[in-house]
Amino acid sequence: MSVIEISGLHKAFGSLEVLRGIDLTVERGDVVCIIGPSGSGKSTLLRCVNLLEQPDSGKVVVDGTELTDPDVDIDKARRRLGMVFQSFNLFNHLTVLDNLTIAQRKVLGRSRDEAERIAKQNLEKVGLAGRERSMPSQLSGGQQQRAAIARALSMDPQVMLFDEPTSALDPELVGDVLGVMRALADEGMTMLVVTHEMQFAREVADTVLFMDGGVVVEQGPPAQVIGAPTQERTRTFLARVLNPTGDNP
Amino acid sequence: MALTRRQRRTAVRGTQYGVLVAAVLVLVFAANWGDIQRGFFDLNAAKQLFPDVLTIALVNTVKYTVLGFVFGLLLGLVLALMRLSSVPPYRWLATVYIEFFRGVPALLVFLAFGFGVPIAFHVRFTTLSTVVAALGLVGAAYMAETIRAGIQAVPKGQLEAARSLGMSQFRAMVSIVIPQAFRIVLPPLTNELILLAKDSSLVYLLGLTGSEYELTKYGRDAMNTVQSMTPLVAAGLCYLIITIPLSYLSRYLERRTSGESKRGLEVLS
């Protein structure tokens, strides 16, 4: 059964059409990576999935609930979707532990004890056991991003959305975050990932989507889209990303 | 006349200090120290001021200021949220309020609450409620703009993260955005508290009973009794007891806030 069904999605910022008719289906347990040049609309697409951006037209259905229906309780629907941002967005005034428990308690109504137990499990899972009392600013970028993943996981989401989760990280910290995401994929989490990490997409994704100019240019298994792209635009993009200096390999 | 750089520097320095020393000497010899002491620092008069200047006047000033500040802060927060509202009439109302109370003298507001409103509605306010209302209404206008700026200074990603976790707009504001906004605006709010402490003196114009005297009214009355300006000096010193620590606190908070992004947040955690 499909967890996410997107059809005919359009979104414009003023006169700039960012999404021009997107259709996308994500099956339970699938990892879908969205790649493409900047400005191609891939982050906007991801943000439309949990309605951080309101689409102009089209449908977003998550787990049988149409989020684009104005009569749907969006706060309730968003609980099924964990979101990880490029800039981490940990709550700066709260400790790591409180970052992980506040929404569990205020949104899901869990007791403090239960919320802290779940938070600690998830911190352990992302390799941050023992950092409960730290403030976000005391953590490295990679640690902050892993804490942000643990925060989203603590809400028991059906789907995890990743918006360029490693783009703001120092190169040597990228591996830790990708490692956590890979482990999550291995556990069977449904994931929608906007990324520039081709290696990750190749190895972890079930489906790769190449977007350009607000449309899906090509989609399929990574071996096909990254390994043997059929579209000229995909080939040009991959050549630039995989071989930025333009040298012959 | 050719001077070396070192000679010129010495000459300039020497002239500057020379002028200063001359001015001080003129003051010391020309001033009538006896009169100055009797007029401003009369110890006998000062003794008569205690303990009332502290137990009544200073305490009342602090009480009026703190209560006015708390009322103003709450009203200011409401006005700030109205200014940011998506409903236009709320924005208009808040703007009109803020422009009005920032634009008229605080004295006018005190007179309105002390005399105007009681005449119009045939009611009587206690001194405390008058001063708290007047100080709060004026302070709220300034604090609303400060708080609004603070809310807007919280990165947008904080609200998005909160909403993506399923928090309602209201819950996200209360739990995530407003606490961070207040940390940002703590230094300017401390300055506002200093201004209110001084403006609380305007209550002097209303008829006060002895137990309601604050520093300015107390100093003014005592000045008549002891025939010396000493009580006003004492009142002034009492204001400084309130305002100087606050201004250092404000500077400390400012340093902490600006260093926070680099150093980490251990201080308030």
Coordinates of C-alpha atoms in Angstrom, one line a residue:
Chain A
M1 CA 0.0 0.0 0.0
S2 CA 1.3 3.5 -0.8
V3 CA 2.2 5.7 2.1
I4 CA 2.5 8.8 0.0
E5 CA 0.5 9.6 -3.1
I6 CA 1.2 12.9 -4.8
S7 CA -0.7 13.9 -7.9
G8 CA -0.7 17.0 -10.1
L9 CA 1.2 19.1 -7.7
H10 CA 1.7 22.8 -8.7
K11 CA 3.4 25.5 -6.7
A12 CA 4.4 29.0 -7.7
F13 CA 6.2 31.8 -5.8
G14 CA 4.8 34.9 -7.4
S15 CA 5.4 34.4 -11.1
L16 CA 8.1 31.8 -10.5
E17 CA 6.7 28.3 -11.1
V18 CA 8.6 26.0 -8.9
L19 CA 6.6 22.8 -9.2
R20 CA 4.8 22.2 -12.5
G21 CA 2.8 19.1 -12.1
I22 CA 4.5 16.4 -9.9
D23 CA 3.2 12.9 -9.5
L24 CA 4.9 10.6 -7.0
T25 CA 4.0 7.4 -5.2
V26 CA 6.0 6.1 -2.2
E27 CA 5.4 2.6 -1.0
R28 CA 5.8 1.6 2.6
G29 CA 9.4 0.8 3.5
D30 CA 10.7 2.5 0.4
V31 CA 13.6 4.9 0.3
V32 CA 13.1 7.6 -2.4
C33 CA 16.0 10.0 -3.1
I34 CA 15.2 13.2 -5.0
I35 CA 18.2 14.6 -6.8
G36 CA 18.6 17.6 -9.1
P37 CA 20.2 21.0 -9.6
S38 CA 19.4 23.8 -7.1
G39 CA 16.3 25.6 -8.0
S40 CA 14.8 22.5 -9.5
G41 CA 12.0 22.5 -6.9
K42 CA 13.0 19.4 -5.0
S43 CA 13.0 21.0 -1.5
T44 CA 9.7 22.7 -2.3
L45 CA 8.3 19.3 -3.2
L46 CA 9.4 17.9 0.1
R47 CA 8.0 20.9 2.0
C48 CA 4.7 20.4 0.2
V49 CA 4.4 16.9 1.5
N50 CA 3.9 18.1 5.1
L51 CA 2.3 21.3 3.9
L52 CA 5.1 23.6 5.2
E53 CA 4.4 25.0 1.8
Q54 CA 0.8 25.2 0.7
P55 CA 0.6 23.8 -2.9
D56 CA -1.4 25.8 -5.4
S57 CA -3.1 22.8 -6.8
G58 CA -2.8 19.0 -6.7
K59 CA -3.2 16.4 -4.1
V60 CA -1.0 15.1 -1.3
V61 CA -2.3 11.9 0.4
V62 CA -0.4 10.4 3.3
D63 CA -1.5 7.1 4.7
G64 CA -5.0 7.5 3.3
T65 CA -5.5 11.1 4.5
E66 CA -5.6 13.9 2.0
L67 CA -3.5 16.6 3.6
T68 CA -4.4 19.1 0.9
D69 CA -8.1 18.9 2.0
P70 CA -8.8 22.2 3.8
D71 CA -10.9 20.3 6.4
V72 CA -8.1 18.0 7.5
D73 CA -6.5 18.7 10.9
I74 CA -3.0 19.3 9.6
D75 CA -1.4 19.3 13.0
K76 CA -2.6 15.8 13.6
A77 CA -1.6 14.7 10.1
R78 CA 1.9 16.0 10.5
R79 CA 2.5 13.6 13.4
R80 CA 2.9 10.8 10.9
L81 CA 5.6 12.7 9.0
G82 CA 9.0 13.3 10.6
M83 CA 11.0 16.2 9.1
V84 CA 14.7 16.8 9.1
F85 CA 16.0 20.2 7.9
Q86 CA 19.2 21.3 6.2
S87 CA 19.8 23.7 9.1
F88 CA 18.9 21.2 11.9
N89 CA 16.5 23.6 13.6
L90 CA 17.0 22.2 17.0
F91 CA 15.2 24.4 19.6
N92 CA 18.1 26.6 20.8
H93 CA 16.7 27.3 24.2
L94 CA 16.1 23.7 25.2
T95 CA 18.5 20.9 26.1
V96 CA 18.9 18.0 23.8
L97 CA 16.6 15.9 25.9
D98 CA 13.9 18.6 26.1
N99 CA 14.2 19.0 22.3
L100 CA 13.2 15.4 22.0
T101 CA 10.5 15.4 24.6
I102 CA 8.6 18.6 24.2
A103 CA 6.5 17.6 21.2
Q104 CA 5.9 14.1 22.6
R105 CA 4.5 15.7 25.8
K106 CA 2.6 18.7 24.3
V107 CA 1.4 17.0 21.1
L108 CA 1.1 13.3 21.9
G109 CA 0.3 13.8 25.6
R110 CA 2.9 11.4 26.8
S111 CA 4.1 11.6 30.4
R112 CA 7.5 13.0 31.1
D113 CA 8.8 9.6 32.1
E114 CA 7.6 7.9 29.0
A115 CA 8.8 10.7 26.7
E116 CA 12.3 10.7 28.3
R117 CA 12.5 6.9 27.9
I118 CA 11.6 7.1 24.2
A119 CA 14.0 10.1 23.8
K120 CA 16.9 8.2 25.3
Q121 CA 16.3 5.2 23.1
N122 CA 16.4 7.4 20.1
L123 CA 19.5 9.3 21.2
E124 CA 21.2 5.9 21.7
K125 CA 20.1 4.9 18.2
V126 CA 21.8 8.0 16.7
G127 CA 24.9 7.7 18.8
L128 CA 24.3 10.5 21.2
A129 CA 23.7 8.7 24.4
G130 CA 25.0 10.8 27.3
R131 CA 24.4 14.1 25.6
E132 CA 20.9 14.6 27.0
R133 CA 21.9 17.7 29.1
S134 CA 23.8 19.4 26.3
M135 CA 22.5 22.6 24.7
P136 CA 22.3 22.5 20.9
S137 CA 25.0 25.1 20.5
Q138 CA 27.4 22.8 22.4
L139 CA 27.1 20.1 19.7
S140 CA 28.9 19.9 16.4
G141 CA 26.8 20.2 13.3
G142 CA 26.7 16.4 12.8
Q143 CA 25.6 15.9 16.3
Q144 CA 22.9 18.5 16.0
Q145 CA 21.6 16.8 12.9
R146 CA 21.6 13.4 14.5
A147 CA 19.7 14.9 17.5
A148 CA 17.2 16.4 15.0
I149 CA 16.7 13.0 13.5
A150 CA 16.2 11.5 17.0
R151 CA 13.7 14.3 17.7
A152 CA 11.6 13.4 14.6
L153 CA 11.9 9.7 15.4
S154 CA 10.5 10.2 18.9
M155 CA 7.1 11.1 17.4
D156 CA 6.9 7.5 15.9
P157 CA 6.4 8.8 12.3
Q158 CA 5.3 6.6 9.4
V159 CA 7.5 8.5 7.0
M160 CA 10.7 10.5 7.4
L161 CA 11.3 13.5 5.2
F162 CA 14.9 14.7 4.8
D163 CA 15.6 18.1 3.3
E164 CA 19.3 18.1 2.3
P165 CA 20.3 16.8 5.7
T166 CA 24.0 16.9 5.1
S167 CA 24.4 20.0 3.0
A168 CA 25.2 22.3 5.9
L169 CA 27.8 19.9 7.4
D170 CA 31.6 19.9 7.4
P171 CA 32.6 17.1 5.0
E172 CA 34.1 14.9 7.8
L173 CA 30.7 15.0 9.7
V174 CA 28.6 13.9 6.7
G175 CA 29.4 10.2 7.2
D176 CA 27.9 10.0 10.7
V177 CA 24.6 11.4 9.6
L178 CA 24.4 9.3 6.5
G179 CA 25.3 6.2 8.6
V180 CA 22.3 6.9 10.9
M181 CA 20.0 7.4 7.8
R182 CA 21.3 4.1 6.3
A183 CA 20.5 2.3 9.5
L184 CA 17.1 3.8 9.5
A185 CA 16.5 2.6 6.0
D186 CA 17.7 -0.9 6.9
E187 CA 15.1 -1.0 9.7
G188 CA 12.4 -0.5 7.1
M189 CA 11.6 3.2 7.6
T190 CA 9.9 4.9 4.7
M191 CA 12.1 7.8 3.7
L192 CA 11.9 10.6 1.2
V193 CA 15.3 12.2 0.9
V194 CA 16.4 15.3 -1.0
T195 CA 20.1 15.0 -1.3
H196 CA 23.3 15.7 -3.3
E197 CA 25.0 12.6 -1.9
M198 CA 25.0 10.4 -5.0
Q199 CA 26.8 7.6 -3.3
F200 CA 24.1 7.4 -0.6
A201 CA 21.4 7.5 -3.3
R202 CA 23.0 4.8 -5.3
E203 CA 23.5 2.5 -2.3
V204 CA 20.4 3.1 -0.2
A205 CA 17.6 4.3 -2.4
D206 CA 15.0 2.0 -3.9
T207 CA 13.9 4.8 -6.3
V208 CA 15.8 7.8 -7.5
L209 CA 13.9 10.9 -8.8
F210 CA 15.7 13.4 -11.0
M211 CA 14.0 16.8 -11.0
D212 CA 14.7 19.8 -13.1
G213 CA 12.7 22.9 -13.8
G214 CA 9.8 21.8 -11.5
V215 CA 9.1 18.5 -13.2
V216 CA 10.3 14.9 -12.7
V217 CA 12.6 14.3 -15.6
E218 CA 13.5 10.7 -14.9
Q219 CA 12.7 8.2 -12.2
G220 CA 13.6 4.6 -11.5
P221 CA 16.0 2.4 -9.6
P222 CA 19.4 4.0 -8.8
A223 CA 21.2 1.7 -11.2
Q224 CA 19.1 3.0 -14.0
V225 CA 18.8 6.8 -13.1
I226 CA 22.3 7.3 -11.8
G227 CA 24.0 4.3 -13.6
A228 CA 22.4 4.6 -17.0
P229 CA 20.3 7.7 -17.4
T230 CA 18.3 8.0 -20.6
Q231 CA 17.6 11.7 -20.5
E232 CA 20.2 14.2 -21.7
R233 CA 19.5 16.6 -18.8
T234 CA 20.1 13.8 -16.2
R235 CA 23.4 13.0 -17.9
T236 CA 24.6 16.6 -17.9
F237 CA 23.7 17.0 -14.2
L238 CA 25.3 13.7 -13.2
A239 CA 28.5 14.5 -15.1
R240 CA 28.8 17.8 -13.3
V241 CA 28.1 16.3 -9.8
L242 CA 30.2 13.2 -10.2
N243 CA 33.1 14.9 -11.9
P244 CA 33.0 18.6 -10.9
T245 CA 36.4 19.5 -12.3
G246 CA 35.6 18.2 -15.7
D247 CA 38.6 15.9 -15.9
N248 CA 38.4 12.5 -17.6
P249 CA 38.1 9.8 -15.0
Chain B
M1 CA 58.7 76.3 15.0
A2 CA 59.6 72.8 14.2
L3 CA 58.6 70.2 16.8
T4 CA 59.3 66.5 16.6
R5 CA 56.3 64.2 16.9
R6 CA 57.2 63.4 20.4
Q7 CA 57.5 67.0 21.4
R8 CA 54.2 67.9 19.8
R9 CA 52.4 65.1 21.6
T10 CA 53.9 66.2 24.9
A11 CA 52.8 69.8 24.3
V12 CA 49.2 68.8 23.4
R13 CA 48.9 66.5 26.4
G14 CA 50.3 69.1 28.7
T15 CA 47.9 71.8 27.5
Q16 CA 44.9 69.5 27.9
Y17 CA 45.8 68.5 31.5
G18 CA 46.7 72.1 32.2
V19 CA 43.2 73.4 31.3
L20 CA 41.6 70.6 33.3
V21 CA 43.7 71.4 36.5
A22 CA 43.0 75.1 36.1
A23 CA 39.3 74.5 35.8
V24 CA 39.2 72.3 38.9
L25 CA 41.3 74.8 40.9
V26 CA 38.9 77.7 40.0
L27 CA 35.9 75.6 41.1
V28 CA 37.6 74.6 44.4
F29 CA 38.5 78.1 45.3
A30 CA 35.5 80.0 43.9
A31 CA 32.9 77.6 45.4
N32 CA 31.3 78.4 48.7
W33 CA 31.7 74.9 50.3
G34 CA 29.8 75.8 53.3
D35 CA 26.7 76.7 51.3
I36 CA 27.1 73.7 49.1
Q37 CA 27.3 71.4 52.0
R38 CA 24.2 73.0 53.8
G39 CA 22.3 73.1 50.5
F40 CA 23.0 69.6 49.2
F41 CA 24.6 67.4 51.7
D42 CA 23.3 68.5 55.1
L43 CA 23.9 65.6 57.4
N44 CA 21.4 66.7 60.0
A45 CA 18.7 67.0 57.4
A46 CA 19.8 63.6 55.9
K47 CA 19.4 61.9 59.3
Q48 CA 15.8 63.1 59.5
L49 CA 15.0 61.3 56.2
F50 CA 15.7 57.9 57.6
P51 CA 14.2 55.4 57.6
D52 CA 11.2 56.8 55.7
V53 CA 13.1 57.6 52.5
L54 CA 13.9 53.9 52.3
T55 CA 11.0 52.1 53.9
I56 CA 8.3 54.2 52.3
A57 CA 9.6 56.2 49.4
L58 CA 12.1 53.7 47.8
V59 CA 9.7 50.8 48.5
N60 CA 6.8 52.6 46.8
T61 CA 8.9 53.6 43.8
V62 CA 10.0 49.9 43.4
K63 CA 6.4 48.7 43.9
Y64 CA 4.9 51.1 41.3
T65 CA 7.6 50.4 38.8
V66 CA 7.5 46.6 39.1
L67 CA 3.7 46.4 39.0
G68 CA 3.6 48.9 36.1
F69 CA 6.3 46.9 34.3
V70 CA 4.5 43.6 34.7
F71 CA 1.2 45.0 33.5
G72 CA 3.0 46.7 30.6
L73 CA 4.9 43.5 29.7
L74 CA 1.7 41.5 29.5
L75 CA -0.1 44.1 27.5
G76 CA 3.0 44.6 25.3
L77 CA 3.1 40.9 24.5
V78 CA -0.6 41.0 23.4
L79 CA 0.0 44.1 21.3
A80 CA 3.1 42.5 19.7
L81 CA 1.1 39.4 18.8
M82 CA -1.7 41.7 17.4
R83 CA 0.9 43.5 15.3
L84 CA 2.0 40.2 13.8
S85 CA -1.6 38.9 13.4
S86 CA -2.9 37.8 10.0
V87 CA -6.2 39.6 10.8
P88 CA -5.8 43.3 9.5
P89 CA -8.0 45.0 12.1
Y90 CA -5.8 43.6 15.0
R91 CA -2.7 45.0 13.2
W92 CA -4.4 48.4 12.8
L93 CA -5.6 48.5 16.4
A94 CA -2.2 47.7 17.8
T95 CA -0.5 50.2 15.5
V96 CA -2.8 53.0 16.5
Y97 CA -2.3 52.1 20.2
I98 CA 1.5 52.0 19.9
E99 CA 1.7 55.3 17.9
F100 CA -0.6 57.0 20.3
F101 CA 1.0 56.1 23.5
R102 CA 4.6 56.5 22.2
G103 CA 3.6 59.9 20.8
V104 CA 2.0 61.6 23.8
P105 CA 3.9 62.6 27.0
A106 CA 3.6 60.1 29.9
L107 CA 2.6 63.0 32.0
L108 CA -0.6 63.4 30.0
V109 CA -1.5 59.8 30.6
F110 CA -0.9 60.2 34.3
L111 CA -3.2 63.3 34.3
A112 CA -5.8 61.4 32.3
F113 CA -5.9 58.5 34.8
G114 CA -5.5 60.7 37.9
F115 CA -8.2 63.2 37.0
G116 CA -9.7 62.8 33.5
V117 CA -11.1 59.3 33.7
P118 CA -12.4 59.7 37.2
I119 CA -14.3 62.8 36.2
A120 CA -15.7 61.2 33.0
F121 CA -16.9 58.0 34.6
H122 CA -17.5 59.1 38.2
V123 CA -15.1 56.5 39.5
R124 CA -12.2 56.7 42.0
F125 CA -9.0 54.8 41.4
T126 CA -6.5 54.1 44.2
T127 CA -3.1 55.7 43.7
L128 CA -1.6 52.2 43.1
S129 CA -4.0 51.3 40.3
T130 CA -3.6 54.8 38.7
V131 CA 0.1 54.6 38.6
V132 CA 0.2 51.0 37.5
A133 CA -2.3 51.6 34.7
A134 CA -0.5 54.8 33.5
L135 CA 3.0 53.3 33.6
G136 CA 1.8 50.0 32.1
L137 CA -0.1 51.6 29.2
V138 CA 2.8 53.8 28.3
G139 CA 5.4 51.1 28.8
A140 CA 3.3 48.6 26.8
A141 CA 3.6 50.7 23.7
Y142 CA 7.4 50.7 23.8
M143 CA 7.7 47.1 24.9
A144 CA 5.3 45.9 22.2
E145 CA 7.6 47.1 19.4
T146 CA 10.6 45.5 21.2
I147 CA 8.9 42.2 21.7
R148 CA 7.6 42.2 18.0
A149 CA 11.2 42.7 16.9
G150 CA 12.3 39.9 19.1
I151 CA 9.7 37.5 17.8
Q152 CA 10.7 38.3 14.2
A153 CA 14.4 37.8 15.1
V154 CA 13.7 34.1 16.0
P155 CA 14.8 32.1 12.9
K156 CA 11.8 30.9 10.8
G157 CA 13.2 27.4 11.0
Q158 CA 12.3 27.2 14.7
L159 CA 8.6 27.6 13.9
E160 CA 8.8 25.3 11.0
A161 CA 10.5 22.6 13.1
A162 CA 7.8 23.0 15.8
R163 CA 5.0 22.8 13.2
S164 CA 6.5 19.8 11.5
L165 CA 6.4 18.0 14.9
G166 CA 2.6 18.5 14.9
M167 CA 2.5 21.6 17.2
S168 CA -0.3 24.0 16.5
Q169 CA 0.6 27.6 15.7
F170 CA -0.4 28.6 19.2
R171 CA 1.6 25.9 20.9
A172 CA 4.7 26.6 18.8
M173 CA 4.5 30.3 19.7
V174 CA 4.1 29.6 23.4
S175 CA 6.7 26.8 23.7
I176 CA 9.3 27.6 21.1
V177 CA 9.2 31.1 19.6
I178 CA 8.2 33.4 22.5
P179 CA 10.7 31.9 25.0
Q180 CA 13.5 32.5 22.5
A181 CA 12.2 36.0 21.6
F182 CA 12.3 37.0 25.3
R183 CA 15.9 35.9 25.6
I184 CA 16.7 38.2 22.6
V185 CA 14.8 41.2 24.0
L186 CA 15.9 40.9 27.7
P187 CA 18.5 43.7 27.4
P188 CA 16.1 46.3 25.8
L189 CA 13.4 45.2 28.3
T190 CA 15.8 45.9 31.2
N191 CA 16.3 49.4 29.7
E192 CA 12.5 49.9 29.6
L193 CA 12.4 49.0 33.3
I194 CA 14.9 51.8 34.0
L195 CA 12.8 54.3 32.1
L196 CA 9.6 53.2 34.0
A197 CA 11.4 53.5 37.3
K198 CA 12.1 57.2 36.4
D199 CA 8.7 57.8 34.9
S200 CA 7.0 56.5 38.1
S201 CA 8.0 59.9 39.6
L202 CA 5.1 61.4 37.5
V203 CA 2.7 60.1 40.1
Y204 CA 3.9 63.1 42.1
L205 CA 1.2 65.2 40.5
L206 CA -1.6 63.2 41.9
G207 CA -2.8 63.8 45.4
L208 CA -0.9 61.3 47.5
T209 CA -1.2 60.4 51.1
G210 CA 1.9 60.0 53.2
S211 CA 2.2 56.3 53.0
E212 CA 1.9 56.5 49.2
Y213 CA 4.8 58.8 48.7
E214 CA 7.5 57.7 46.3
L215 CA 11.0 59.1 46.0
T216 CA 10.3 62.3 44.1
K217 CA 7.2 63.4 46.1
Y218 CA 9.0 62.4 49.3
G219 CA 12.1 64.5 48.4
R220 CA 10.0 67.5 47.3
D221 CA 8.1 67.5 50.7
A222 CA 11.1 66.9 52.9
M223 CA 12.9 69.7 51.1
N224 CA 10.3 72.2 52.5
T225 CA 10.6 70.8 56.0
V226 CA 14.4 70.9 56.3
Q227 CA 15.1 74.0 54.1
S228 CA 17.8 72.2 52.1
M229 CA 18.1 70.3 48.8
T230 CA 19.5 67.3 50.7
P231 CA 16.3 65.3 50.4
L232 CA 16.3 65.6 46.6
V233 CA 19.9 64.5 46.5
A234 CA 19.0 61.5 48.7
A235 CA 16.0 60.7 46.4
G236 CA 18.3 61.0 43.4
L237 CA 20.8 58.6 45.0
C238 CA 17.9 56.1 45.7
Y239 CA 17.0 56.2 42.0
L240 CA 20.6 55.4 41.2
I241 CA 20.5 52.4 43.5
I242 CA 17.7 51.1 41.3
T243 CA 18.9 52.2 37.9
I244 CA 22.7 51.6 37.9
P245 CA 22.5 47.9 38.8
L246 CA 19.8 47.5 36.1
S247 CA 21.9 49.2 33.5
Y248 CA 24.9 46.9 34.3
L249 CA 22.5 43.9 34.2
S250 CA 21.3 45.1 30.8
R251 CA 24.9 45.4 29.5
Y252 CA 25.8 42.0 30.9
L253 CA 22.7 40.4 29.2
E254 CA 23.6 42.1 25.9
R255 CA 27.1 40.7 26.0
R256 CA 25.8 37.3 26.8
T257 CA 23.2 37.3 24.1
S258 CA 25.7 38.5 21.4
G259 CA 28.4 36.0 22.5
E260 CA 25.9 33.1 22.8
S261 CA 25.9 32.1 19.2
K262 CA 29.6 31.5 19.4
R263 CA 30.2 30.3 22.9
G264 CA 27.2 28.1 23.7
L265 CA 24.2 28.6 26.0
E266 CA 25.5 27.2 29.3
V267 CA 24.5 30.4 31.2
L268 CA 20.7 30.0 31.2
S269 CA 20.4 26.3 30.9

